[in-house]
mmCIF file of C-alpha atoms in Angstrom:
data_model
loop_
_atom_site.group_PDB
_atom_site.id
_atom_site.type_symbol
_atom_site.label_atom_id
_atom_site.label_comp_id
_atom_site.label_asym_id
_atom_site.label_seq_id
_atom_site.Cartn_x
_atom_site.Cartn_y
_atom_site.Cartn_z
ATOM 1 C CA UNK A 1 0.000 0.000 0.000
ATOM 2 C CA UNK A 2 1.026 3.648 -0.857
ATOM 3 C CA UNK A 3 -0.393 6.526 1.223
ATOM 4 C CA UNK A 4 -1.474 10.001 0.473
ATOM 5 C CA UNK A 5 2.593 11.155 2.589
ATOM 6 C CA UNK A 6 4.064 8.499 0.067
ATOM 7 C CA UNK A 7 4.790 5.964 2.818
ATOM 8 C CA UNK A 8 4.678 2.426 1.795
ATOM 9 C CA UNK A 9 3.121 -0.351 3.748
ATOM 10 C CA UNK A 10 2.896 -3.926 3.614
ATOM 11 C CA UNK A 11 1.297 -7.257 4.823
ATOM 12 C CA UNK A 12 1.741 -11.058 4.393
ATOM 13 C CA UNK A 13 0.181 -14.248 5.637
ATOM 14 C CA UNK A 14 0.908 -17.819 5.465
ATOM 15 C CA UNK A 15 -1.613 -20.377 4.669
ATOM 16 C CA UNK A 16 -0.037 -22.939 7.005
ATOM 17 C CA UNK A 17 0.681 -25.907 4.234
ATOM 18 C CA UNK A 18 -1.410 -28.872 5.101
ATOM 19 C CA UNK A 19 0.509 -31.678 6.124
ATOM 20 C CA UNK A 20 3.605 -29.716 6.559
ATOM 21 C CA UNK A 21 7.178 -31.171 8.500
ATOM 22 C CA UNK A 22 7.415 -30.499 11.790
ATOM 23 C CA UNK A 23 9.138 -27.043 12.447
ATOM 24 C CA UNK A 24 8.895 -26.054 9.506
ATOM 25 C CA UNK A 25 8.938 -22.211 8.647
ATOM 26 C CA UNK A 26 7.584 -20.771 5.433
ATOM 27 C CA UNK A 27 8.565 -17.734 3.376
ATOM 28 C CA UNK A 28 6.104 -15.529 5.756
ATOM 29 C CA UNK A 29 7.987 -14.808 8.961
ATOM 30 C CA UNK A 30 11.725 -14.380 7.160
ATOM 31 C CA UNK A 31 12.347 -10.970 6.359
ATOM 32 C CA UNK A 32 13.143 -10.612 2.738
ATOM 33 C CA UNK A 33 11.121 -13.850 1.434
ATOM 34 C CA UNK A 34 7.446 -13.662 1.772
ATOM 35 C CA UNK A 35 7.448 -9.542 2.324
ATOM 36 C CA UNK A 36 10.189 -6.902 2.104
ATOM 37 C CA UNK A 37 9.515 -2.719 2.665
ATOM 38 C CA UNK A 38 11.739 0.323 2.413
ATOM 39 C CA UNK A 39 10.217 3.160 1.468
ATOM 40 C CA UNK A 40 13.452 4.395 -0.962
ATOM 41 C CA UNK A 41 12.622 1.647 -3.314
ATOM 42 C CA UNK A 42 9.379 -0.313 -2.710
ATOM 43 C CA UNK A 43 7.738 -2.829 -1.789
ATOM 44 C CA UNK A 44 7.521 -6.602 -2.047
ATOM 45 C CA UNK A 45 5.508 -9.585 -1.898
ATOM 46 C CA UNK A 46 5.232 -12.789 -2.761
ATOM 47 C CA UNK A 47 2.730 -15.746 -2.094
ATOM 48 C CA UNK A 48 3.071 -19.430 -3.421
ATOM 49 C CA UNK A 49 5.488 -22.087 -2.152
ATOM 50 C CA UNK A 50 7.274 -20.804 0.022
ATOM 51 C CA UNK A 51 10.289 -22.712 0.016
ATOM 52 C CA UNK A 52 10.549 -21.890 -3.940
ATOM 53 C CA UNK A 53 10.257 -17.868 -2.033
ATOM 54 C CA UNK A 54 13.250 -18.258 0.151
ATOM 55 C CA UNK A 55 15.766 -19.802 -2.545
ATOM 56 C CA UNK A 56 15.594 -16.260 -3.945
ATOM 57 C CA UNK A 57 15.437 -14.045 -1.044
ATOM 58 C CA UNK A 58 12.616 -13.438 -3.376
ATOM 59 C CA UNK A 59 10.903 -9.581 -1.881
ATOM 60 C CA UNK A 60 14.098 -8.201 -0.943
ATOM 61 C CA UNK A 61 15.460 -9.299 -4.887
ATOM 62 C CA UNK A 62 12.397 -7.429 -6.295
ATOM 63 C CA UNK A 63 12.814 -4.935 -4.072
ATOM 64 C CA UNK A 64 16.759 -3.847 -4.394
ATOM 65 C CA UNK A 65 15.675 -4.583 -8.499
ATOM 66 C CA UNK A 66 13.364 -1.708 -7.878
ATOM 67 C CA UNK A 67 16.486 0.558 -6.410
ATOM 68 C CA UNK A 68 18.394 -0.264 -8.926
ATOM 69 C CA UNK A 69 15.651 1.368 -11.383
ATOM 70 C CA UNK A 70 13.676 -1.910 -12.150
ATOM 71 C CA UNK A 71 9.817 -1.013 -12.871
ATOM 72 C CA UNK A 72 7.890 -2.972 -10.509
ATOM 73 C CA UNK A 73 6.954 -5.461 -13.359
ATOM 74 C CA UNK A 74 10.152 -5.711 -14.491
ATOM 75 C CA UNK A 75 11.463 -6.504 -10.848
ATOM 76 C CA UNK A 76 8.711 -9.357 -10.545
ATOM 77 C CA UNK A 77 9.594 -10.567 -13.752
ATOM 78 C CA UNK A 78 12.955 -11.020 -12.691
ATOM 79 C CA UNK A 79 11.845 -12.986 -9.573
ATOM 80 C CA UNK A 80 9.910 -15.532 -11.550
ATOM 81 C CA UNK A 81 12.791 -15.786 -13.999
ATOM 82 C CA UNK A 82 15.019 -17.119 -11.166
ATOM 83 C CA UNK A 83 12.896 -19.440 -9.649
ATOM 84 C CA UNK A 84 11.767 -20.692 -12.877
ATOM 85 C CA UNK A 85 15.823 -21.322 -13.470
ATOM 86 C CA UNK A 86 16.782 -22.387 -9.888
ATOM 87 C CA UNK A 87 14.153 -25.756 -10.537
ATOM 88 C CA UNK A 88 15.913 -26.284 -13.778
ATOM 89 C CA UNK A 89 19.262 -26.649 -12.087
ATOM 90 C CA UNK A 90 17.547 -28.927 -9.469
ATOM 91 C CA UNK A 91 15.903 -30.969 -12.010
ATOM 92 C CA UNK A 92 12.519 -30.629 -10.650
ATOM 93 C CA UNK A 93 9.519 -28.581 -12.244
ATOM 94 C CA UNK A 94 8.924 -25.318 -11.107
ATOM 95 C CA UNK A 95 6.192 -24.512 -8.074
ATOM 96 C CA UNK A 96 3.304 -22.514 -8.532
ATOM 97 C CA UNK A 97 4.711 -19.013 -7.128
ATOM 98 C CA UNK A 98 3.770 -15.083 -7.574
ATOM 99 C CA UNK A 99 5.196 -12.129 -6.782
ATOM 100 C CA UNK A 100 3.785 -8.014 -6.472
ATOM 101 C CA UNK A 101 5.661 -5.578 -6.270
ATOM 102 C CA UNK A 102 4.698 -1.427 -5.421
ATOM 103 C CA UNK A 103 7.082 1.609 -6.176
ATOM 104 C CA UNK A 104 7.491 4.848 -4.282
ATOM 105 C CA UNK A 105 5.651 6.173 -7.301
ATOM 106 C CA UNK A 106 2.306 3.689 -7.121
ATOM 107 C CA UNK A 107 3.670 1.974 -9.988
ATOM 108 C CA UNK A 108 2.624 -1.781 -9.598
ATOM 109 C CA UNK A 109 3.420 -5.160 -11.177
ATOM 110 C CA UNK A 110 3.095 -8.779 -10.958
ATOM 111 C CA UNK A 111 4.329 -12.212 -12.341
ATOM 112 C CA UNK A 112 3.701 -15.520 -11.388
ATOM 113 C CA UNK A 113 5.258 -19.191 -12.858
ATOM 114 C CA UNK A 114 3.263 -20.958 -15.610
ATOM 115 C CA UNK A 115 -0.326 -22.405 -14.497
ATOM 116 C CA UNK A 116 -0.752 -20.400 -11.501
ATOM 117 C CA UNK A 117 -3.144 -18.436 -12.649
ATOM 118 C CA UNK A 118 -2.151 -15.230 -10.059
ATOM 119 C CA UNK A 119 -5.015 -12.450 -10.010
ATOM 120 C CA UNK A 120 -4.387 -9.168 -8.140
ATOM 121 C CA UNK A 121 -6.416 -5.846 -7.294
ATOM 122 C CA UNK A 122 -4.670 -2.534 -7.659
ATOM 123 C CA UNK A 123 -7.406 -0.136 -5.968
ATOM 124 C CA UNK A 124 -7.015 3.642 -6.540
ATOM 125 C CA UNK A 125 -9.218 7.037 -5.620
ATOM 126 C CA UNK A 126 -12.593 6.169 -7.085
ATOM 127 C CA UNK A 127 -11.762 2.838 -9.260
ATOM 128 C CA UNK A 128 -10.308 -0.849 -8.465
ATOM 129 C CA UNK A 129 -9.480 -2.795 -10.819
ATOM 130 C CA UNK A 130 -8.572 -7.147 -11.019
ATOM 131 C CA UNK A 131 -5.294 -7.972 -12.815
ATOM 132 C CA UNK A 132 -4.028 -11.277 -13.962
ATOM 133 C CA UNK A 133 -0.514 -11.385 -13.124
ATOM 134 C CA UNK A 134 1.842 -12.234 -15.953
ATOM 135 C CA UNK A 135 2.795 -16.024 -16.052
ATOM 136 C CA UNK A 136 6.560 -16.733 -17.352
ATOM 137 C CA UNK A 137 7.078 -20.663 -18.069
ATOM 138 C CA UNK A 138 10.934 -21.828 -18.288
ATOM 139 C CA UNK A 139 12.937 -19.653 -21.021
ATOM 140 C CA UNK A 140 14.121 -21.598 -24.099
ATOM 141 C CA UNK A 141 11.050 -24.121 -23.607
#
C-alpha cells in the first residue's frame, strides 16, 4: 500500500501448508522472502510455495531490483525468472509461485510461474481494478 505522505506499507500471511514437517517455517515470517519494505525503493511480496520464495530471497530481490531502477513489473519478472531457473538446475519442475511488487511512485506489477493463474487488485481514488498477473514458463522451452 502507498499513502497520500508516500509511505509504503505492507502485509503477508501464510496459509499454514497442510501436512507440513514439523518445524517447519515458510517464506512468511523471514524478512526478505514472503514480504520486504523500504520506502526508498518499494515494496515486495510474494505468495506461493514458500520454500521456492526463500531460494531467492525473493521480496528483498524485487525490491533492491526496484532501487536499482527496475519497474515494478520488471522486478517481478525477474523474480519468476530465477525461480523458474533455480528448478531447472535442481531438475525438478517449477512450483506454482507469484510475486507483487509497489514503487514509491504507485507503480505496480506482478508475475507468477506458468499455471498459476495469479489475479491481483490494484485499488485507486474512485476505481479498483482485477489484474491477472503475468505467467513466465521456463525460457528456451
Amino acid at each position: 500500500a502507498l499513502d497520500r505522505k508516500g509511505s509504503l506499507g505492507g502485509v503477508c500471511t501464510t496459509s499454514g501448508l497442510a501436512h507440513k514437517l514439523p518445524g517447519r517455517v515458510g517464506d512468511s515470517p523471514l524478512i526478505g522472502s514472503g514480504l520486504y519494505v523500504d520506502n526508498t525503493a518499494g515494496a515486495a511480496g510474494a505468495t506461493g510455495v514458500g520454500e521456492e520464495v526463500i531460494r531467492i530471497g525473493g521480496s528483498l530481490m524485487i525490491v533492491e531490483a526496484l532501487r536499482a531502477g527496475k519497474t515494478p513489473q520488471e522486478a517481478c519478472e525477474l523474480a519468476v525468472r530465477k525461480v523458474n531457473a533455480v528448478a531447472v538446475r535442481r531438475g525438478v519442475h517449477p512450483a506454482r509461485v507469484a510475486f507483487l511488487a509497489l514503487d514509491p511512485r504507485g507503480r505496480v506489477g506482478a508475475a507468477c510461474t506458468e499455471q498459476t493463474g495469479f489475479q491481483y487488485a490494484v485499488a485507486r481514488p474512485g476505481s479498483m481494478e482485477l489484474v491477472k498477473a503475468k505467467e513466465l514458463g521456463i525460457e528456451g522451452k
